[in-house]
CSV table of C-alpha atoms in Angstrom, one decimal:
chain,number,residue,atom,x,y,z
S,1,MET,CA,33.4,12.8,-1.8
S,2,SER,CA,33.1,16.3,-3.3
S,3,GLN,CA,32.2,19.3,-1.2
S,4,ALA,CA,28.7,19.5,-2.8
S,5,ALA,CA,28.1,15.8,-2.2
S,6,ALA,CA,29.2,16.2,1.4
S,7,VAL,CA,26.7,19.0,1.9
S,8,VAL,CA,23.9,16.8,0.5
S,9,GLN,CA,24.9,13.8,2.7
S,10,ASN,CA,25.1,16.0,5.8
S,11,ALA,CA,21.7,17.4,5.1
S,12,VAL,CA,20.2,13.9,4.7
S,13,SER,CA,22.0,12.7,7.8
S,14,ALA,CA,20.6,15.6,9.8
S,15,ARG,CA,17.1,14.2,9.2
S,16,PHE,CA,17.8,10.9,10.8
S,17,THR,CA,19.0,9.6,14.1
S,18,GLY,CA,20.7,6.3,14.3
S,19,ILE,CA,21.0,5.8,10.6
S,20,GLU,CA,24.2,6.1,8.5
S,21,PHE,CA,23.4,5.3,4.9
S,22,GLY,CA,26.0,3.2,3.1
S,23,LYS,CA,27.2,1.5,6.3
S,24,PRO,CA,26.9,-2.3,6.5
S,25,GLY,CA,25.0,-3.9,9.4
S,26,LYS,CA,21.6,-3.5,11.0
S,27,GLN,CA,20.7,0.1,12.1
S,28,LEU,CA,17.5,1.0,13.9
S,29,GLY,CA,16.7,4.7,14.1
S,30,TYR,CA,14.2,7.2,13.1
S,31,GLY,CA,13.5,10.1,10.7
S,32,HIS,CA,12.9,13.6,12.0
S,33,VAL,CA,9.5,15.3,11.6
S,34,VAL,CA,9.2,18.6,13.3
S,35,HIS,CA,6.0,20.4,14.2
S,36,SER,CA,5.0,23.1,16.6
S,37,ASP,CA,1.7,22.9,18.5
S,38,ASN,CA,0.6,22.5,22.1
S,39,VAL,CA,1.9,18.9,22.3
S,40,HIS,CA,4.9,18.8,20.0
S,41,ASP,CA,6.6,22.2,20.4
S,42,GLY,CA,10.4,21.8,20.8
S,43,SER,CA,10.4,18.1,20.0
S,44,VAL,CA,10.7,15.6,17.1
S,45,ILE,CA,7.9,13.3,16.0
S,46,PRO,CA,9.9,10.1,15.3
S,47,VAL,CA,9.3,8.0,12.3
S,48,PRO,CA,10.9,4.6,12.8
S,49,VAL,CA,13.4,3.5,10.1
S,50,ALA,CA,15.5,0.4,9.8
S,51,VAL,CA,18.4,0.0,7.4
S,52,ILE,CA,19.8,-3.6,7.0
S,53,SER,CA,22.8,-3.9,4.7
S,54,SER,CA,25.4,-6.4,3.6
S,55,GLY,CA,27.3,-3.7,1.7
S,56,PRO,CA,27.2,-2.6,-1.9
S,57,GLY,CA,24.3,-4.0,-4.0
S,58,PRO,CA,20.7,-3.3,-4.9
S,59,THR,CA,18.4,-1.6,-2.5
S,60,ALA,CA,14.7,-2.2,-1.7
S,61,LEU,CA,12.6,0.4,0.1
S,62,LEU,CA,9.7,-1.2,2.0
S,63,VAL,CA,7.0,1.1,3.4
S,64,ALA,CA,3.9,0.4,5.6
S,65,GLY,CA,1.7,2.5,7.8
S,66,THR,CA,1.2,5.1,5.1
S,67,HIS,CA,-2.4,4.9,6.4
S,68,GLY,CA,-2.3,4.2,10.1
S,69,ASP,CA,-5.3,1.8,10.2
S,70,GLU,CA,-3.8,-0.6,7.7
S,71,TYR,CA,-2.1,-3.2,9.7
S,72,GLU,CA,-1.0,-6.3,7.7
S,73,GLY,CA,2.0,-4.5,6.1
S,74,GLN,CA,3.1,-3.0,9.5
S,75,VAL,CA,3.1,-6.5,11.0
S,76,VAL,CA,5.1,-8.1,8.2
S,77,LEU,CA,7.7,-5.3,8.1
S,78,HIS,CA,8.2,-5.4,11.9
S,79,GLU,CA,8.7,-9.1,11.6
S,80,LEU,CA,11.2,-8.6,8.7
S,81,ILE,CA,13.2,-6.1,10.7
S,82,ARG,CA,13.6,-8.5,13.6
S,83,GLU,CA,14.4,-11.6,11.6
S,84,THR,CA,16.6,-10.3,8.8
S,85,GLN,CA,20.4,-10.1,9.4
S,86,PRO,CA,23.0,-8.5,7.1
S,87,GLN,CA,24.3,-11.9,6.1
S,88,HIS,CA,20.9,-12.7,4.6
S,89,LEU,CA,21.2,-9.9,2.1
S,90,GLY,CA,23.1,-9.2,-1.1
S,91,GLY,CA,22.4,-5.5,-0.8
S,92,THR,CA,20.3,-3.2,1.4
S,93,LEU,CA,16.8,-3.1,2.9
S,94,ILE,CA,15.4,0.3,3.9
S,95,ILE,CA,12.2,-0.4,6.0
S,96,VAL,CA,9.7,2.2,7.1
S,97,PRO,CA,7.0,0.3,9.0
S,98,ALA,CA,5.0,3.3,10.3
S,99,ALA,CA,5.4,6.0,7.6
S,100,ASN,CA,2.7,8.2,8.9
S,101,SER,CA,3.6,7.5,12.5
S,102,ALA,CA,1.1,9.9,14.0
S,103,ALA,CA,-1.7,8.1,12.2
S,104,VAL,CA,-0.4,4.7,13.2
S,105,ARG,CA,-0.3,5.7,16.9
S,106,GLY,CA,-3.8,7.1,16.6
S,107,GLY,CA,-5.2,4.1,14.7
S,108,MET,CA,-6.4,6.5,12.0
S,109,ARG,CA,-6.2,6.7,8.2
S,110,VAL,CA,-4.8,10.2,8.2
S,111,SER,CA,-2.6,12.2,10.6
S,112,PRO,CA,-4.4,13.4,13.7
S,113,ILE,CA,-2.0,16.3,13.9
S,114,ASP,CA,-2.6,18.0,10.5
S,115,GLY,CA,-5.2,15.8,8.9
S,116,GLY,CA,-2.7,14.9,6.2
S,117,ASN,CA,-3.1,11.8,4.0
S,118,LEU,CA,0.5,10.7,3.3
S,119,ASN,CA,-0.5,8.9,0.1
S,120,ARG,CA,-1.8,12.2,-1.4
S,121,SER,CA,1.2,14.3,-0.2
S,122,TYR,CA,4.2,13.2,-2.4
S,123,PRO,CA,6.7,14.5,-3.2
S,124,GLY,CA,6.1,16.8,-0.2
S,125,THR,CA,7.7,20.2,0.4
S,126,GLY,CA,9.5,19.5,3.7
S,127,ASP,CA,8.5,22.8,5.2
S,128,ASP,CA,4.8,22.4,5.8
S,129,GLY,CA,3.0,20.1,8.3
S,130,PRO,CA,4.3,16.7,9.5
S,131,THR,CA,2.7,14.8,6.7
S,132,SER,CA,4.3,16.8,3.9
S,133,GLN,CA,7.6,16.6,5.8
S,134,MET,CA,7.4,12.8,5.9
S,135,ALA,CA,6.5,12.7,2.2
S,136,ARG,CA,9.6,14.8,1.5
S,137,LEU,CA,11.7,12.6,3.7
S,138,VAL,CA,10.7,9.5,1.8
S,139,ALA,CA,10.8,11.1,-1.7
S,140,GLY,CA,13.9,13.1,-1.2
S,141,ALA,CA,16.1,10.9,1.0
S,142,LEU,CA,14.9,7.3,0.6
S,143,LEU,CA,13.3,6.8,-2.7
S,144,PRO,CA,16.3,7.9,-4.8
S,145,ARG,CA,18.4,5.1,-3.1
S,146,ALA,CA,16.0,2.4,-4.1
S,147,ASP,CA,16.0,0.0,-7.1
S,148,VAL,CA,12.6,-1.4,-6.1
S,149,VAL,CA,9.9,0.0,-3.8
S,150,LEU,CA,6.9,-1.7,-2.2
S,151,ASP,CA,4.2,0.3,-0.4
S,152,LEU,CA,2.2,-2.1,1.7
S,153,HIS,CA,-1.5,-1.1,2.0
S,154,SER,CA,-4.7,-2.8,3.0
S,155,GLY,CA,-8.3,-1.7,3.2
S,156,GLY,CA,-8.1,0.1,6.5
S,157,SER,CA,-11.1,0.6,8.7
S,158,ASN,CA,-13.5,1.5,5.9
S,159,SER,CA,-13.2,-1.4,3.5
S,160,SER,CA,-11.7,-4.8,2.6
S,161,TYR,CA,-10.0,-5.8,-0.6
S,162,VAL,CA,-9.3,-9.0,-2.3
S,163,PRO,CA,-5.6,-9.7,-1.4
S,164,SER,CA,-3.8,-8.1,-4.3
S,165,THR,CA,-0.9,-6.4,-5.8
S,166,PHE,CA,-2.0,-2.8,-6.8
S,167,ILE,CA,-0.1,-1.3,-9.7
S,168,TYR,CA,-0.3,1.8,-11.8
S,169,ARG,CA,-0.1,1.4,-15.6
S,170,GLY,CA,3.0,2.7,-17.3
S,171,PRO,CA,4.9,5.0,-17.1
S,172,ASP,CA,6.6,3.3,-20.1
S,173,GLU,CA,6.5,-0.1,-21.6
S,174,ALA,CA,9.8,-1.3,-20.0
S,175,LEU,CA,8.8,-0.4,-16.5
S,176,TRP,CA,5.3,-1.7,-17.0
S,177,GLU,CA,6.8,-5.1,-17.9
S,178,ARG,CA,8.9,-5.1,-14.8
S,179,LYS,CA,5.8,-4.3,-12.7
S,180,VAL,CA,3.9,-7.3,-14.2
S,181,ARG,CA,6.8,-9.5,-13.4
S,182,ALA,CA,7.0,-8.2,-9.8
S,183,ALA,CA,3.3,-8.7,-9.3
S,184,ARG,CA,3.7,-12.4,-10.3
S,185,LEU,CA,6.7,-12.8,-8.0
S,186,LEU,CA,4.6,-11.4,-5.0
S,187,ARG,CA,2.2,-14.3,-5.7
S,188,LEU,CA,-0.9,-12.6,-4.3
S,189,PRO,CA,-4.0,-14.2,-5.8
S,190,TYR,CA,-5.1,-10.9,-7.5
S,191,ALA,CA,-3.5,-8.0,-9.2
S,192,ILE,CA,-5.5,-4.7,-9.5
S,193,VAL,CA,-4.4,-2.4,-12.4
S,194,VAL,CA,-5.3,1.3,-12.3
S,195,PRO,CA,-4.7,4.2,-14.7
S,196,PRO,CA,-1.3,6.0,-14.8
S,197,ARG,CA,-0.9,8.6,-12.1
S,198,LEU,CA,-4.3,7.6,-10.5
S,199,GLU,CA,-3.3,9.6,-7.4
S,200,PRO,CA,-0.7,12.3,-8.3
S,201,GLY,CA,0.3,12.5,-4.6
S,202,SER,CA,0.9,8.8,-4.1
S,203,LEU,CA,4.2,7.0,-3.5
S,204,SER,CA,3.4,4.9,-6.6
S,205,THR,CA,3.3,8.1,-8.7
S,206,ALA,CA,6.5,9.4,-7.1
S,207,GLY,CA,8.2,6.2,-8.0
S,208,ASP,CA,6.9,6.3,-11.5
S,209,ASP,CA,8.1,9.9,-11.9
S,210,ALA,CA,11.6,8.7,-10.8
S,211,ARG,CA,11.4,5.7,-13.1
S,212,ILE,CA,11.9,3.4,-10.1
S,213,LEU,CA,10.1,0.0,-10.0
S,214,THR,CA,7.3,0.8,-7.5
S,215,LEU,CA,4.2,-1.2,-6.7
S,216,SER,CA,1.9,-1.5,-3.7
S,217,THR,CA,-0.4,-4.0,-2.2
S,218,GLU,CA,-3.9,-4.2,-0.8
S,219,LEU,CA,-3.9,-6.9,1.9
S,220,VAL,CA,-7.6,-7.3,2.8
S,221,GLY,CA,-7.8,-4.8,5.8
S,222,GLY,CA,-11.1,-4.0,7.4
S,223,GLY,CA,-9.3,-2.3,10.3
S,224,THR,CA,-7.9,-5.6,11.6
S,225,VAL,CA,-5.2,-8.1,10.6
S,226,SER,CA,-6.0,-10.9,8.0
S,227,ARG,CA,-4.1,-14.0,8.9
S,228,ALA,CA,-4.5,-15.3,5.4
S,229,ALA,CA,-3.2,-12.1,3.8
S,230,LEU,CA,-0.2,-12.2,6.2
S,231,ALA,CA,0.6,-15.7,5.1
S,232,MET,CA,0.5,-14.7,1.5
S,233,ILE,CA,2.8,-11.7,1.8
S,234,ARG,CA,5.2,-13.6,4.0
S,235,ARG,CA,5.5,-16.1,1.1
S,236,GLY,CA,5.7,-13.5,-1.8
S,237,LEU,CA,7.9,-10.8,-0.4
S,238,PRO,CA,11.1,-12.9,-0.1
S,239,ALA,CA,10.6,-14.0,-3.7
S,240,LEU,CA,10.4,-10.4,-4.9
S,241,LEU,CA,13.5,-9.5,-2.8
S,242,CYS,CA,15.5,-12.5,-4.0
S,243,ASP,CA,14.7,-11.7,-7.6
S,244,ALA,CA,15.9,-8.1,-7.1
S,245,GLY,CA,19.1,-9.4,-5.7
S,246,VAL,CA,18.5,-7.8,-2.3
S,247,MET,CA,17.9,-11.0,-0.4
S,248,ARG,CA,20.1,-14.1,-0.8
S,249,PRO,CA,18.3,-17.2,-2.0
S,250,GLY,CA,17.5,-19.5,1.0
S,251,ALA,CA,17.7,-16.7,3.5
S,252,ASN,CA,13.9,-17.0,4.0
S,253,PRO,CA,12.8,-20.5,2.9
S,254,GLU,CA,9.4,-20.6,1.3
S,255,PRO,CA,6.6,-23.0,2.4
S,256,GLU,CA,6.1,-26.1,0.3
S,257,ASP,CA,2.8,-24.8,-1.0
S,258,SER,CA,4.3,-21.6,-2.4
S,259,ASN,CA,3.9,-22.5,-6.1
S,260,VAL,CA,1.0,-20.2,-6.7
S,261,GLY,CA,-0.1,-19.6,-10.3
S,262,GLU,CA,-0.8,-16.5,-12.3
S,263,PRO,CA,-2.8,-13.9,-10.4
S,264,VAL,CA,-6.3,-12.9,-11.5
S,265,TRP,CA,-5.8,-9.6,-13.3
S,266,LEU,CA,-8.4,-7.0,-12.5
S,267,GLU,CA,-8.9,-3.4,-13.6
S,268,LEU,CA,-10.7,-0.6,-11.8
S,269,VAL,CA,-12.7,1.4,-14.3
S,270,PRO,CA,-15.2,4.2,-13.8
S,271,GLU,CA,-18.1,1.7,-13.9
S,272,SER,CA,-16.5,-0.3,-11.0
S,273,THR,CA,-18.1,1.8,-8.2
S,274,VAL,CA,-21.5,1.1,-6.8
S,275,THR,CA,-22.4,4.2,-4.8
S,276,SER,CA,-25.1,4.9,-2.3
S,277,LEU,CA,-27.6,7.6,-3.1
S,278,VAL,CA,-29.3,7.5,0.3
S,279,THR,CA,-28.4,7.4,4.0
S,280,GLY,CA,-28.9,4.2,5.9
S,281,ILE,CA,-27.6,0.7,6.8
S,282,PHE,CA,-25.5,-1.0,4.1
S,283,GLU,CA,-26.2,-4.7,3.4
S,284,PRO,CA,-23.7,-6.4,1.0
S,285,LEU,CA,-25.2,-8.9,-1.3
S,286,VAL,CA,-21.8,-10.2,-2.5
S,287,ASP,CA,-18.6,-11.3,-0.8
S,288,LEU,CA,-15.1,-10.4,-1.8
S,289,GLY,CA,-14.0,-12.4,-4.8
S,290,ASP,CA,-17.5,-13.2,-6.1
S,291,ARG,CA,-18.0,-13.0,-9.8
S,292,VAL,CA,-21.0,-10.9,-10.8
S,293,ARG,CA,-22.7,-9.7,-14.0
S,294,ALA,CA,-23.8,-6.2,-14.9
S,295,GLY,CA,-27.3,-5.7,-13.6
S,296,GLU,CA,-27.0,-8.2,-10.7
S,297,PRO,CA,-27.9,-6.9,-7.2
S,298,VAL,CA,-24.8,-6.3,-5.1
S,299,ALA,CA,-26.0,-4.1,-2.2
S,300,ARG,CA,-28.9,-2.8,-0.3
S,301,VAL,CA,-29.3,0.2,1.9
S,302,HIS,CA,-32.0,0.1,4.6
S,303,PHE,CA,-33.7,3.2,5.9
S,304,ILE,CA,-33.4,3.8,9.6
S,305,ASP,CA,-36.5,5.9,10.4
S,306,GLU,CA,-38.9,5.1,7.5
S,307,LEU,CA,-40.2,1.8,8.8
S,308,ASP,CA,-42.5,1.0,5.9
S,309,ARG,CA,-40.0,1.9,3.2
S,310,ALA,CA,-38.3,-0.9,1.3
S,311,PRO,CA,-34.5,-0.7,1.0
S,312,VAL,CA,-32.8,0.7,-2.0
S,313,GLU,CA,-31.1,-2.0,-4.1
S,314,TYR,CA,-28.0,-1.4,-6.1
S,315,VAL,CA,-26.8,-3.4,-9.1
S,316,ALA,CA,-23.4,-3.9,-10.7
S,317,ARG,CA,-22.6,-1.6,-13.6
S,318,THR,CA,-20.2,-4.0,-15.2
S,319,ASP,CA,-19.2,-7.6,-15.3
S,320,GLY,CA,-16.4,-8.5,-12.9
S,321,ILE,CA,-15.2,-9.5,-9.5
S,322,ALA,CA,-16.2,-7.9,-6.2
S,323,ALA,CA,-12.7,-6.5,-5.5
S,324,ILE,CA,-13.5,-4.1,-2.7
S,325,VAL,CA,-16.4,-4.2,-0.2
S,326,ARG,CA,-17.2,-1.5,2.3
S,327,ARG,CA,-16.8,-2.5,5.9
S,328,GLN,CA,-18.7,0.1,7.8
S,329,SER,CA,-22.4,-0.5,7.7
S,330,LEU,CA,-23.7,3.0,8.3
S,331,VAL,CA,-23.5,4.9,5.1
S,332,SER,CA,-24.5,8.3,3.7
S,333,VAL,CA,-25.0,9.7,0.2
S,334,GLY,CA,-21.9,9.3,-1.9
S,335,LYS,CA,-20.3,6.4,-0.1
S,336,HIS,CA,-19.0,3.7,-2.3
S,337,LEU,CA,-20.4,0.3,-1.3
S,338,VAL,CA,-18.8,-2.2,-3.6
S,339,TYR,CA,-16.2,-2.0,-6.4
S,340,ILE,CA,-16.7,-4.5,-9.3
S,341,ALA,CA,-13.5,-4.9,-11.2
S,342,PRO,CA,-13.5,-6.4,-14.7
S,343,GLU,CA,-11.0,-9.1,-15.4
S,344,ILE,CA,-8.1,-8.4,-17.8
S,345,PRO,CA,-7.1,-11.3,-20.2
S,346,ILE,CA,-3.4,-12.0,-19.7
S,347,GLU,CA,-2.7,-11.3,-23.4
S,348,LYS,CA,-4.0,-7.7,-22.9
S,349,LEU,CA,-1.7,-6.7,-20.1
């Protein structure tokens, strides 16, 4: 190892305890996030990290807890850490089950320490608050090691999604084709496509910028754990890892009913959002997965104090599927109630 490479390796190692990258075996440690306030002065905010490796080979980076109130991904990654042994692999798994650990511990979408949204903070600077430090830890020390990245999200406390792979278009034709293939391997019933660089500070954008195969999921959510979504990702994740060469075939046998067909391809467009223009109580008129036509009623908002006033009714602005439905019933002006996502014909992917 050259002197310059040794300096880089030592700098990376200094940000982790219990982790030595490139070492075969199962290592359970944590990344260092440092912050000085009345609670954390003189201490490290630990971000749990597991590295499981059989030695040289492809690497997958799996992340959950980017938003602390999104639980399905956290559950499946903790399970994967416990059950996976080095002999099950043909490469390396880097698993971060609680990426924004302060938000996870607080049961919140964003960090209760600095208010940071990790999925709007990449690539991070490493010298700001804890959220920016964690973004830099992932983007600078973990992402460059990966051949494939999966960022596991769900709807959180505010909304529920159809169980779906969530992918950014682009950044080029070759990588887009790999994303489509990966979405099929995950075998979730839906795939939601969004414009390139939808959120410039997201892990998906950071992966695209690095030209690393990166996709995410939306595993229902609603601030709880969907058993159905867990069953789906437990089936699909091993298929993705085996195809990448990270997991050995047969290491995680699939259920007999795992032969799921092509996902329903959806696209979020500007007309997808149905937004409240008043304050009141939200009543959904559609369920997740319902097909609707433009002009059909999809939501009502009831007034709290104006007892003789009829609710405001909102209609779909486009044909499509109810892909996201708000969970919290009390809404104010500007809250999105429902997202209607048009279907994409397979030939137009």
